[in-house]
C-alpha cells in the first residue's frame, strides 16, 4: 500500500500539497479508466479537486472506523463518477490502493456506481440522479433531531440539478433550517450528450438557491485555495457552493469537451494524459 497518505481530521495541509494529491488521484483515475475500458472520466476530472479538499482537509473522518457516529457525512449524488471517489477513498486509507485495479471487473465491489453495502466510506447508494440531496436532507435533519454534531455534504452535477427532487429537497432544507448541510454543485457546464445551456439551462444557480432561502458561495471549483474555505463556511442557513469547474480538467484534449462525459482514451491519448498529469508530480 505504498504512497498512502494519512491525515488526522484536525490537521492542515497547504494548497500545494492538496494540489499534488489531486493530481495523483487524477492520474490513477485515468489509468483505471483505461485499464477497465469504461468510466465517466470527464466529470471525474472536474470533481477531483472538490473530493481532495473534502477528504484530505475538511471532513471529520476516521478511515479505520468508517461508521464512526461522529463522522461527517459525504454523499456523491452524481454517482456515475464513482471511480474518482474510490481512488480518493483508497488514498485516504478506507480501502487498499491496489484494489482500484479491480474497477468494473467481475465480482469487484468497485462498481460503476457506489454501493454503501460493499465499500467502506460510502454513505448511501447513488446512481439515479436527483436522489443524493434528498437523502442528505434526511441525514442532516436526523442530526438536528438527535443533537449530533456532524456536518453533511452533498455533491451534485449541474445537469443533475434539472431533477425536480433536488428542488423539493432544497425547499425542505430551508424550511428545516439545516445549517448543518452543504450542497456543492459541480458546475462544469456539460451533461451527457450536450451542454447545459442547450438542454435545460438552470444557470445562474445562485439567485435560484437564494430565493429558496439558502446561503450561496460561488468559487473556482478547480482551485483548492477557494474550495477549502468555502467548504468550511458555516452560517445560519443551508449552504450551497456553486463550483465552476471544467469537464476533463487537467487533460488538454478532454477539457470542456462534451464527448468526454463517458469515453475511454485511445493509446496515444492515454500517453498524452499520463504525461500532462505526471508533469508536476
PDB file of C-alpha atoms in Angstrom:
ATOM      1  CA  UNK A   1       0.000   0.000   0.000  1.00  0.00           C
ATOM      2  CA  UNK A   2       2.725   2.419  -0.995  1.00  0.00           C
ATOM      3  CA  UNK A   3       2.172   6.168  -1.102  1.00  0.00           C
ATOM      4  CA  UNK A   4      -0.879   6.026   1.140  1.00  0.00           C
ATOM      5  CA  UNK A   5      -1.437   9.339   2.885  1.00  0.00           C
ATOM      6  CA  UNK A   6      -2.955   9.508   6.357  1.00  0.00           C
ATOM      7  CA  UNK A   7      -4.082  12.804   7.814  1.00  0.00           C
ATOM      8  CA  UNK A   8      -5.788  13.443  11.121  1.00  0.00           C
ATOM      9  CA  UNK A   9      -9.066  15.272  10.610  1.00  0.00           C
ATOM     10  CA  UNK A  10      -7.778  18.276  12.560  1.00  0.00           C
ATOM     11  CA  UNK A  11      -4.585  18.503  10.514  1.00  0.00           C
ATOM     12  CA  UNK A  12      -3.769  21.184   7.998  1.00  0.00           C
ATOM     13  CA  UNK A  13      -2.312  20.889   4.512  1.00  0.00           C
ATOM     14  CA  UNK A  14      -1.102  23.645   2.251  1.00  0.00           C
ATOM     15  CA  UNK A  15      -2.911  24.133  -1.090  1.00  0.00           C
ATOM     16  CA  UNK A  16       0.190  22.932  -2.943  1.00  0.00           C
ATOM     17  CA  UNK A  17       0.081  19.643  -1.040  1.00  0.00           C
ATOM     18  CA  UNK A  18      -3.592  19.212  -1.814  1.00  0.00           C
ATOM     19  CA  UNK A  19      -2.978  20.041  -5.476  1.00  0.00           C
ATOM     20  CA  UNK A  20      -0.347  17.305  -5.596  1.00  0.00           C
ATOM     21  CA  UNK A  21      -2.766  14.771  -4.092  1.00  0.00           C
ATOM     22  CA  UNK A  22      -5.478  15.802  -6.557  1.00  0.00           C
ATOM     23  CA  UNK A  23      -3.068  15.275  -9.431  1.00  0.00           C
ATOM     24  CA  UNK A  24      -2.177  11.821  -8.083  1.00  0.00           C
ATOM     25  CA  UNK A  25      -5.864  10.957  -7.883  1.00  0.00           C
ATOM     26  CA  UNK A  26      -6.443  12.160 -11.460  1.00  0.00           C
ATOM     27  CA  UNK A  27      -3.520  10.089 -12.679  1.00  0.00           C
ATOM     28  CA  UNK A  28      -4.766   6.900 -11.028  1.00  0.00           C
ATOM     29  CA  UNK A  29      -8.308   7.599 -12.229  1.00  0.00           C
ATOM     30  CA  UNK A  30      -7.179   7.876 -15.852  1.00  0.00           C
ATOM     31  CA  UNK A  31      -5.150   4.675 -15.519  1.00  0.00           C
ATOM     32  CA  UNK A  32      -8.144   2.813 -14.093  1.00  0.00           C
ATOM     33  CA  UNK A  33     -10.494   4.034 -16.842  1.00  0.00           C
ATOM     34  CA  UNK A  34      -8.006   2.972 -19.497  1.00  0.00           C
ATOM     35  CA  UNK A  35      -7.495  -0.432 -17.876  1.00  0.00           C
ATOM     36  CA  UNK A  36     -11.228  -1.037 -17.374  1.00  0.00           C
ATOM     37  CA  UNK A  37     -12.234   0.253 -20.805  1.00  0.00           C
ATOM     38  CA  UNK A  38     -15.027   2.362 -19.313  1.00  0.00           C
ATOM     39  CA  UNK A  39     -15.687   5.258 -16.988  1.00  0.00           C
ATOM     40  CA  UNK A  40     -17.157   8.740 -16.720  1.00  0.00           C
ATOM     41  CA  UNK A  41     -13.787  10.399 -16.984  1.00  0.00           C
ATOM     42  CA  UNK A  42     -14.808  13.989 -17.827  1.00  0.00           C
ATOM     43  CA  UNK A  43     -16.960  14.520 -14.747  1.00  0.00           C
ATOM     44  CA  UNK A  44     -14.410  12.696 -12.613  1.00  0.00           C
ATOM     45  CA  UNK A  45     -11.705  15.163 -13.613  1.00  0.00           C
ATOM     46  CA  UNK A  46     -13.958  18.144 -12.817  1.00  0.00           C
ATOM     47  CA  UNK A  47     -14.853  16.841  -9.335  1.00  0.00           C
ATOM     48  CA  UNK A  48     -11.489  15.584  -8.053  1.00  0.00           C
ATOM     49  CA  UNK A  49     -10.290  18.882  -6.558  1.00  0.00           C
ATOM     50  CA  UNK A  50     -13.501  19.049  -4.523  1.00  0.00           C
ATOM     51  CA  UNK A  51     -13.126  15.440  -3.365  1.00  0.00           C
ATOM     52  CA  UNK A  52      -9.497  16.068  -2.419  1.00  0.00           C
ATOM     53  CA  UNK A  53     -10.379  19.121  -0.348  1.00  0.00           C
ATOM     54  CA  UNK A  54     -13.133  17.219   1.413  1.00  0.00           C
ATOM     55  CA  UNK A  55     -11.232  14.044   2.270  1.00  0.00           C
ATOM     56  CA  UNK A  56      -7.796  15.495   2.979  1.00  0.00           C
ATOM     57  CA  UNK A  57      -8.713  18.739   4.725  1.00  0.00           C
ATOM     58  CA  UNK A  58     -12.355  19.259   5.611  1.00  0.00           C
ATOM     59  CA  UNK A  59     -14.229  16.087   6.555  1.00  0.00           C
ATOM     60  CA  UNK A  60     -14.071  14.822  10.126  1.00  0.00           C
ATOM     61  CA  UNK A  61     -13.499  11.130   9.390  1.00  0.00           C
ATOM     62  CA  UNK A  62     -11.672   8.059  10.641  1.00  0.00           C
ATOM     63  CA  UNK A  63     -10.686   5.669   7.812  1.00  0.00           C
ATOM     64  CA  UNK A  64     -10.212   2.789  10.262  1.00  0.00           C
ATOM     65  CA  UNK A  65     -13.706   3.462  11.646  1.00  0.00           C
ATOM     66  CA  UNK A  66     -15.814   4.291   8.582  1.00  0.00           C
ATOM     67  CA  UNK A  67     -19.068   4.174  10.575  1.00  0.00           C
ATOM     68  CA  UNK A  68     -17.854   6.295  13.483  1.00  0.00           C
ATOM     69  CA  UNK A  69     -21.000   8.067  14.772  1.00  0.00           C
ATOM     70  CA  UNK A  70     -19.297  11.464  14.899  1.00  0.00           C
ATOM     71  CA  UNK A  71     -18.077  11.356  11.297  1.00  0.00           C
ATOM     72  CA  UNK A  72     -19.126  13.996   8.819  1.00  0.00           C
ATOM     73  CA  UNK A  73     -21.285  12.599   6.034  1.00  0.00           C
ATOM     74  CA  UNK A  74     -20.497  12.962   2.331  1.00  0.00           C
ATOM     75  CA  UNK A  75     -22.861  11.866  -0.435  1.00  0.00           C
ATOM     76  CA  UNK A  76     -21.727  11.640  -4.052  1.00  0.00           C
ATOM     77  CA  UNK A  77     -25.065  12.257  -5.714  1.00  0.00           C
ATOM     78  CA  UNK A  78     -23.509  12.233  -9.196  1.00  0.00           C
ATOM     79  CA  UNK A  79     -22.769   8.582  -8.591  1.00  0.00           C
ATOM     80  CA  UNK A  80     -21.575   7.820 -12.115  1.00  0.00           C
ATOM     81  CA  UNK A  81     -18.211   9.365 -11.195  1.00  0.00           C
ATOM     82  CA  UNK A  82     -17.748   6.715  -8.513  1.00  0.00           C
ATOM     83  CA  UNK A  83     -14.223   5.887  -9.656  1.00  0.00           C
ATOM     84  CA  UNK A  84     -12.956   9.304  -8.563  1.00  0.00           C
ATOM     85  CA  UNK A  85     -14.430   8.669  -5.122  1.00  0.00           C
ATOM     86  CA  UNK A  86     -12.947   5.146  -4.968  1.00  0.00           C
ATOM     87  CA  UNK A  87      -9.458   6.449  -5.745  1.00  0.00           C
ATOM     88  CA  UNK A  88      -9.867   9.209  -3.156  1.00  0.00           C
ATOM     89  CA  UNK A  89     -11.081   6.759  -0.516  1.00  0.00           C
ATOM     90  CA  UNK A  90      -8.185   4.414  -1.256  1.00  0.00           C
ATOM     91  CA  UNK A  91      -5.609   7.176  -0.988  1.00  0.00           C
ATOM     92  CA  UNK A  92      -7.215   8.312   2.278  1.00  0.00           C
ATOM     93  CA  UNK A  93      -6.962   4.795   3.723  1.00  0.00           C
ATOM     94  CA  UNK A  94     -10.512   3.420   3.516  1.00  0.00           C
ATOM     95  CA  UNK A  95      -9.568   0.567   1.181  1.00  0.00           C
ATOM     96  CA  UNK A  96      -6.366  -0.888  -0.306  1.00  0.00           C
ATOM     97  CA  UNK A  97      -4.965   1.206  -3.148  1.00  0.00           C
ATOM     98  CA  UNK A  98      -4.244  -1.926  -5.168  1.00  0.00           C
ATOM     99  CA  UNK A  99      -7.985  -2.692  -5.201  1.00  0.00           C
ATOM    100  CA  UNK A 100      -8.518   0.143  -7.700  1.00  0.00           C
ATOM    101  CA  UNK A 101      -7.221  -2.237 -10.383  1.00  0.00           C
ATOM    102  CA  UNK A 102     -10.399  -4.325  -9.916  1.00  0.00           C
ATOM    103  CA  UNK A 103     -12.697  -1.468 -11.021  1.00  0.00           C
ATOM    104  CA  UNK A 104     -15.644  -2.870 -13.056  1.00  0.00           C
ATOM    105  CA  UNK A 105     -14.203  -6.384 -13.093  1.00  0.00           C
ATOM    106  CA  UNK A 106     -16.436  -9.403 -12.307  1.00  0.00           C
ATOM    107  CA  UNK A 107     -17.136  -9.764  -8.578  1.00  0.00           C
ATOM    108  CA  UNK A 108     -15.405  -6.465  -7.766  1.00  0.00           C
ATOM    109  CA  UNK A 109     -17.089  -4.310  -5.148  1.00  0.00           C
ATOM    110  CA  UNK A 110     -15.946  -1.249  -7.113  1.00  0.00           C
ATOM    111  CA  UNK A 111     -18.880  -0.964  -9.481  1.00  0.00           C
ATOM    112  CA  UNK A 112     -19.857   1.870 -11.797  1.00  0.00           C
ATOM    113  CA  UNK A 113     -21.967   3.416  -9.026  1.00  0.00           C
ATOM    114  CA  UNK A 114     -21.105   3.451  -5.296  1.00  0.00           C
ATOM    115  CA  UNK A 115     -22.584   0.787  -3.020  1.00  0.00           C
ATOM    116  CA  UNK A 116     -22.718   1.514   0.712  1.00  0.00           C
ATOM    117  CA  UNK A 117     -23.196  -2.178   1.498  1.00  0.00           C
ATOM    118  CA  UNK A 118     -19.857  -3.114  -0.050  1.00  0.00           C
ATOM    119  CA  UNK A 119     -17.466  -0.159   0.028  1.00  0.00           C
ATOM    120  CA  UNK A 120     -16.327   1.441   3.321  1.00  0.00           C
ATOM    121  CA  UNK A 121     -16.777   5.196   3.382  1.00  0.00           C
ATOM    122  CA  UNK A 122     -19.852   5.232   1.121  1.00  0.00           C
ATOM    123  CA  UNK A 123     -22.850   6.698   2.952  1.00  0.00           C
ATOM    124  CA  UNK A 124     -25.628   5.749   0.512  1.00  0.00           C
ATOM    125  CA  UNK A 125     -26.079   4.139  -2.887  1.00  0.00           C
ATOM    126  CA  UNK A 126     -26.354   6.649  -5.703  1.00  0.00           C
ATOM    127  CA  UNK A 127     -26.730   6.441  -9.449  1.00  0.00           C
ATOM    128  CA  UNK A 128     -30.247   7.568 -10.379  1.00  0.00           C
ATOM    129  CA  UNK A 129     -29.719  11.312 -10.410  1.00  0.00           C
ATOM    130  CA  UNK A 130     -31.622  13.533  -8.025  1.00  0.00           C
ATOM    131  CA  UNK A 131     -31.514  11.118  -5.066  1.00  0.00           C
ATOM    132  CA  UNK A 132     -28.419  12.211  -3.161  1.00  0.00           C
ATOM    133  CA  UNK A 133     -29.609  15.597  -1.945  1.00  0.00           C
ATOM    134  CA  UNK A 134     -32.959  14.334  -0.623  1.00  0.00           C
ATOM    135  CA  UNK A 135     -31.065  11.661   1.334  1.00  0.00           C
ATOM    136  CA  UNK A 136     -28.632  14.323   2.549  1.00  0.00           C
ATOM    137  CA  UNK A 137     -31.516  16.461   3.792  1.00  0.00           C
ATOM    138  CA  UNK A 138     -32.795  13.484   5.753  1.00  0.00           C
ATOM    139  CA  UNK A 139     -29.372  12.824   7.262  1.00  0.00           C
ATOM    140  CA  UNK A 140     -28.932  16.489   8.222  1.00  0.00           C
ATOM    141  CA  UNK A 141     -32.441  16.598   9.702  1.00  0.00           C
ATOM    142  CA  UNK A 142     -31.646  13.470  11.728  1.00  0.00           C
ATOM    143  CA  UNK A 143     -28.623  15.242  13.191  1.00  0.00           C
ATOM    144  CA  UNK A 144     -30.834  18.113  14.254  1.00  0.00           C
ATOM    145  CA  UNK A 145     -33.350  15.761  15.881  1.00  0.00           C
ATOM    146  CA  UNK A 146     -30.699  13.826  17.812  1.00  0.00           C
ATOM    147  CA  UNK A 147     -28.344  16.694  18.633  1.00  0.00           C
ATOM    148  CA  UNK A 148     -25.492  15.129  16.652  1.00  0.00           C
ATOM    149  CA  UNK A 149     -22.609  17.404  15.657  1.00  0.00           C
ATOM    150  CA  UNK A 150     -21.717  16.017  12.258  1.00  0.00           C
ATOM    151  CA  UNK A 151     -21.996  18.040   9.031  1.00  0.00           C
ATOM    152  CA  UNK A 152     -23.496  16.663   5.806  1.00  0.00           C
ATOM    153  CA  UNK A 153     -22.085  17.444   2.359  1.00  0.00           C
ATOM    154  CA  UNK A 154     -23.672  16.518  -0.973  1.00  0.00           C
ATOM    155  CA  UNK A 155     -22.046  16.813  -4.400  1.00  0.00           C
ATOM    156  CA  UNK A 156     -24.342  17.038  -7.427  1.00  0.00           C
ATOM    157  CA  UNK A 157     -23.768  17.734 -11.095  1.00  0.00           C
ATOM    158  CA  UNK A 158     -25.225  20.819 -12.722  1.00  0.00           C
ATOM    159  CA  UNK A 159     -27.194  18.714 -15.204  1.00  0.00           C
ATOM    160  CA  UNK A 160     -28.493  16.720 -12.259  1.00  0.00           C
ATOM    161  CA  UNK A 161     -29.999  19.905 -10.860  1.00  0.00           C
ATOM    162  CA  UNK A 162     -32.677  19.596 -13.544  1.00  0.00           C
ATOM    163  CA  UNK A 163     -34.251  16.880 -11.390  1.00  0.00           C
ATOM    164  CA  UNK A 164     -37.299  18.175  -9.523  1.00  0.00           C
ATOM    165  CA  UNK A 165     -36.478  16.084  -6.452  1.00  0.00           C
ATOM    166  CA  UNK A 166     -33.485  18.344  -5.817  1.00  0.00           C
ATOM    167  CA  UNK A 167     -35.656  21.436  -5.623  1.00  0.00           C
ATOM    168  CA  UNK A 168     -38.092  19.739  -3.258  1.00  0.00           C
ATOM    169  CA  UNK A 169     -35.103  18.893  -1.067  1.00  0.00           C
ATOM    170  CA  UNK A 170     -33.782  22.457  -1.326  1.00  0.00           C
ATOM    171  CA  UNK A 171     -37.138  23.799  -0.179  1.00  0.00           C
ATOM    172  CA  UNK A 172     -37.292  21.333   2.705  1.00  0.00           C
ATOM    173  CA  UNK A 173     -33.746  22.112   3.849  1.00  0.00           C
ATOM    174  CA  UNK A 174     -34.587  25.799   4.165  1.00  0.00           C
ATOM    175  CA  UNK A 175     -37.835  25.013   5.964  1.00  0.00           C
ATOM    176  CA  UNK A 176     -35.988  22.828   8.470  1.00  0.00           C
ATOM    177  CA  UNK A 177     -33.196  25.369   8.972  1.00  0.00           C
ATOM    178  CA  UNK A 178     -30.479  22.874   8.092  1.00  0.00           C
ATOM    179  CA  UNK A 179     -27.377  24.972   8.715  1.00  0.00           C
ATOM    180  CA  UNK A 180     -25.511  21.643   9.012  1.00  0.00           C
ATOM    181  CA  UNK A 181     -25.948  20.904   5.301  1.00  0.00           C
ATOM    182  CA  UNK A 182     -23.687  21.947   2.405  1.00  0.00           C
ATOM    183  CA  UNK A 183     -24.585  21.318  -1.224  1.00  0.00           C
ATOM    184  CA  UNK A 184     -21.800  21.517  -3.807  1.00  0.00           C
ATOM    185  CA  UNK A 185     -22.883  21.866  -7.440  1.00  0.00           C
ATOM    186  CA  UNK A 186     -20.175  20.686  -9.856  1.00  0.00           C
ATOM    187  CA  UNK A 187     -20.939  23.340 -12.474  1.00  0.00           C
ATOM    188  CA  UNK A 188     -18.850  22.059 -15.393  1.00  0.00           C
ATOM    189  CA  UNK A 189     -21.474  23.267 -17.904  1.00  0.00           C
ATOM    190  CA  UNK A 190     -21.860  19.904 -19.652  1.00  0.00           C
ATOM    191  CA  UNK A 191     -24.068  16.879 -19.135  1.00  0.00           C
ATOM    192  CA  UNK A 192     -24.444  13.625 -21.026  1.00  0.00           C
ATOM    193  CA  UNK A 193     -24.551  14.437 -24.719  1.00  0.00           C
ATOM    194  CA  UNK A 194     -24.890  18.214 -24.644  1.00  0.00           C
ATOM    195  CA  UNK A 195     -24.033  21.479 -22.968  1.00  0.00           C
ATOM    196  CA  UNK A 196     -26.215  22.538 -20.069  1.00  0.00           C
ATOM    197  CA  UNK A 197     -27.220  25.707 -21.897  1.00  0.00           C
ATOM    198  CA  UNK A 198     -28.590  23.652 -24.803  1.00  0.00           C
ATOM    199  CA  UNK A 199     -30.617  21.277 -22.638  1.00  0.00           C
ATOM    200  CA  UNK A 200     -32.382  22.876 -19.690  1.00  0.00           C
ATOM    201  CA  UNK A 201     -30.263  25.807 -18.625  1.00  0.00           C
ATOM    202  CA  UNK A 202     -30.764  26.478 -14.933  1.00  0.00           C
ATOM    203  CA  UNK A 203     -27.749  28.758 -14.708  1.00  0.00           C
ATOM    204  CA  UNK A 204     -27.176  31.050 -12.991  1.00  0.00           C
ATOM    205  CA  UNK A 205     -27.782  28.948  -9.890  1.00  0.00           C
ATOM    206  CA  UNK A 206     -27.155  31.488  -7.069  1.00  0.00           C
ATOM    207  CA  UNK A 207     -30.331  33.573  -7.378  1.00  0.00           C
ATOM    208  CA  UNK A 208     -32.477  30.440  -7.518  1.00  0.00           C
ATOM    209  CA  UNK A 209     -30.922  28.943  -4.376  1.00  0.00           C
ATOM    210  CA  UNK A 210     -31.099  32.292  -2.596  1.00  0.00           C
ATOM    211  CA  UNK A 211     -34.786  32.539  -3.476  1.00  0.00           C
ATOM    212  CA  UNK A 212     -35.300  29.258  -1.637  1.00  0.00           C
ATOM    213  CA  UNK A 213     -33.622  30.676   1.477  1.00  0.00           C
ATOM    214  CA  UNK A 214     -30.101  29.295   1.088  1.00  0.00           C
ATOM    215  CA  UNK A 215     -26.731  30.963   1.527  1.00  0.00           C
ATOM    216  CA  UNK A 216     -24.697  30.685  -1.693  1.00  0.00           C
ATOM    217  CA  UNK A 217     -20.985  30.921  -2.446  1.00  0.00           C
ATOM    218  CA  UNK A 218     -19.523  30.895  -5.963  1.00  0.00           C
ATOM    219  CA  UNK A 219     -15.982  29.601  -6.415  1.00  0.00           C
ATOM    220  CA  UNK A 220     -13.500  28.255  -8.903  1.00  0.00           C
ATOM    221  CA  UNK A 221     -14.115  24.586  -8.227  1.00  0.00           C
ATOM    222  CA  UNK A 222     -10.720  23.570  -9.567  1.00  0.00           C
ATOM    223  CA  UNK A 223      -8.841  25.899  -7.198  1.00  0.00           C
ATOM    224  CA  UNK A 224      -8.077  24.252  -3.849  1.00  0.00           C
ATOM    225  CA  UNK A 225      -7.399  27.651  -2.327  1.00  0.00           C
ATOM    226  CA  UNK A 226     -11.027  28.640  -2.934  1.00  0.00           C
ATOM    227  CA  UNK A 227     -12.605  25.243  -2.289  1.00  0.00           C
ATOM    228  CA  UNK A 228     -11.406  24.640   1.278  1.00  0.00           C
ATOM    229  CA  UNK A 229     -12.658  27.882   2.889  1.00  0.00           C
ATOM    230  CA  UNK A 230     -15.979  27.577   1.055  1.00  0.00           C
ATOM    231  CA  UNK A 231     -16.467  24.054   2.434  1.00  0.00           C
ATOM    232  CA  UNK A 232     -15.567  25.246   5.935  1.00  0.00           C
ATOM    233  CA  UNK A 233     -18.022  28.138   5.874  1.00  0.00           C
ATOM    234  CA  UNK A 234     -20.791  27.977   8.473  1.00  0.00           C
ATOM    235  CA  UNK A 235     -23.851  30.169   8.792  1.00  0.00           C
ATOM    236  CA  UNK A 236     -27.444  30.047   9.975  1.00  0.00           C
ATOM    237  CA  UNK A 237     -28.950  28.557   6.799  1.00  0.00           C
ATOM    238  CA  UNK A 238     -28.187  25.656   4.454  1.00  0.00           C
ATOM    239  CA  UNK A 239     -25.230  26.485   2.236  1.00  0.00           C
ATOM    240  CA  UNK A 240     -24.763  25.898  -1.493  1.00  0.00           C
ATOM    241  CA  UNK A 241     -21.379  26.145  -3.173  1.00  0.00           C
ATOM    242  CA  UNK A 242     -21.630  26.716  -6.906  1.00  0.00           C
ATOM    243  CA  UNK A 243     -18.279  25.327  -8.026  1.00  0.00           C
ATOM    244  CA  UNK A 244     -17.355  26.494 -11.522  1.00  0.00           C
ATOM    245  CA  UNK A 245     -15.281  23.613 -12.917  1.00  0.00           C
ATOM    246  CA  UNK A 246     -14.003  22.280 -16.223  1.00  0.00           C
ATOM    247  CA  UNK A 247     -15.103  18.956 -17.620  1.00  0.00           C
ATOM    248  CA  UNK A 248     -11.950  16.911 -18.182  1.00  0.00           C
ATOM    249  CA  UNK A 249      -9.897  19.333 -16.074  1.00  0.00           C
ATOM    250  CA  UNK A 250      -6.153  18.770 -16.179  1.00  0.00           C
ATOM    251  CA  UNK A 251      -6.065  17.000 -19.543  1.00  0.00           C
ATOM    252  CA  UNK A 252      -5.777  19.303 -22.540  1.00  0.00           C
ATOM    253  CA  UNK A 253      -7.695  17.305 -25.143  1.00  0.00           C
ATOM    254  CA  UNK A 254     -10.542  16.462 -22.734  1.00  0.00           C
ATOM    255  CA  UNK A 255     -11.196  19.836 -21.171  1.00  0.00           C
ATOM    256  CA  UNK A 256     -14.645  21.287 -21.888  1.00  0.00           C
ATOM    257  CA  UNK A 257     -15.436  18.580 -24.467  1.00  0.00           C
ATOM    258  CA  UNK A 258     -18.897  17.059 -24.074  1.00  0.00           C
ATOM    259  CA  UNK A 259     -17.926  13.787 -25.730  1.00  0.00           C
ATOM    260  CA  UNK A 260     -15.652  13.011 -22.753  1.00  0.00           C
ATOM    261  CA  UNK A 261     -18.630  12.521 -20.470  1.00  0.00           C
ATOM    262  CA  UNK A 262     -18.265   8.763 -20.965  1.00  0.00           C
ATOM    263  CA  UNK A 263     -15.333   7.851 -23.167  1.00  0.00           C
ATOM    264  CA  UNK A 264     -12.039   5.959 -22.931  1.00  0.00           C
ATOM    265  CA  UNK A 265      -8.727   7.398 -24.186  1.00  0.00           C
ATOM    266  CA  UNK A 266      -7.029   5.525 -27.009  1.00  0.00           C
ATOM    267  CA  UNK A 267      -3.372   4.539 -26.614  1.00  0.00           C
ATOM    268  CA  UNK A 268      -2.000   7.852 -27.908  1.00  0.00           C
ATOM    269  CA  UNK A 269      -4.433   9.944 -25.866  1.00  0.00           C
ATOM    270  CA  UNK A 270      -3.628   7.876 -22.781  1.00  0.00           C
ATOM    271  CA  UNK A 271       0.069   8.591 -23.239  1.00  0.00           C
ATOM    272  CA  UNK A 272      -0.619  12.335 -23.506  1.00  0.00           C
ATOM    273  CA  UNK A 273      -2.859  12.312 -20.421  1.00  0.00           C
ATOM    274  CA  UNK A 274      -0.257  10.494 -18.337  1.00  0.00           C
ATOM    275  CA  UNK A 275       2.435  12.930 -19.414  1.00  0.00           C
ATOM    276  CA  UNK A 276       0.351  16.005 -18.602  1.00  0.00           C
ATOM    277  CA  UNK A 277      -0.762  14.725 -15.207  1.00  0.00           C
ATOM    278  CA  UNK A 278       2.705  13.489 -14.264  1.00  0.00           C
ATOM    279  CA  UNK A 279       4.444  16.726 -15.182  1.00  0.00           C
ATOM    280  CA  UNK A 280       4.081  18.431 -11.796  1.00  0.00           C
ATOM    281  CA  UNK A 281       4.362  15.370  -9.561  1.00  0.00           C
TER     282      UNK A 281
END
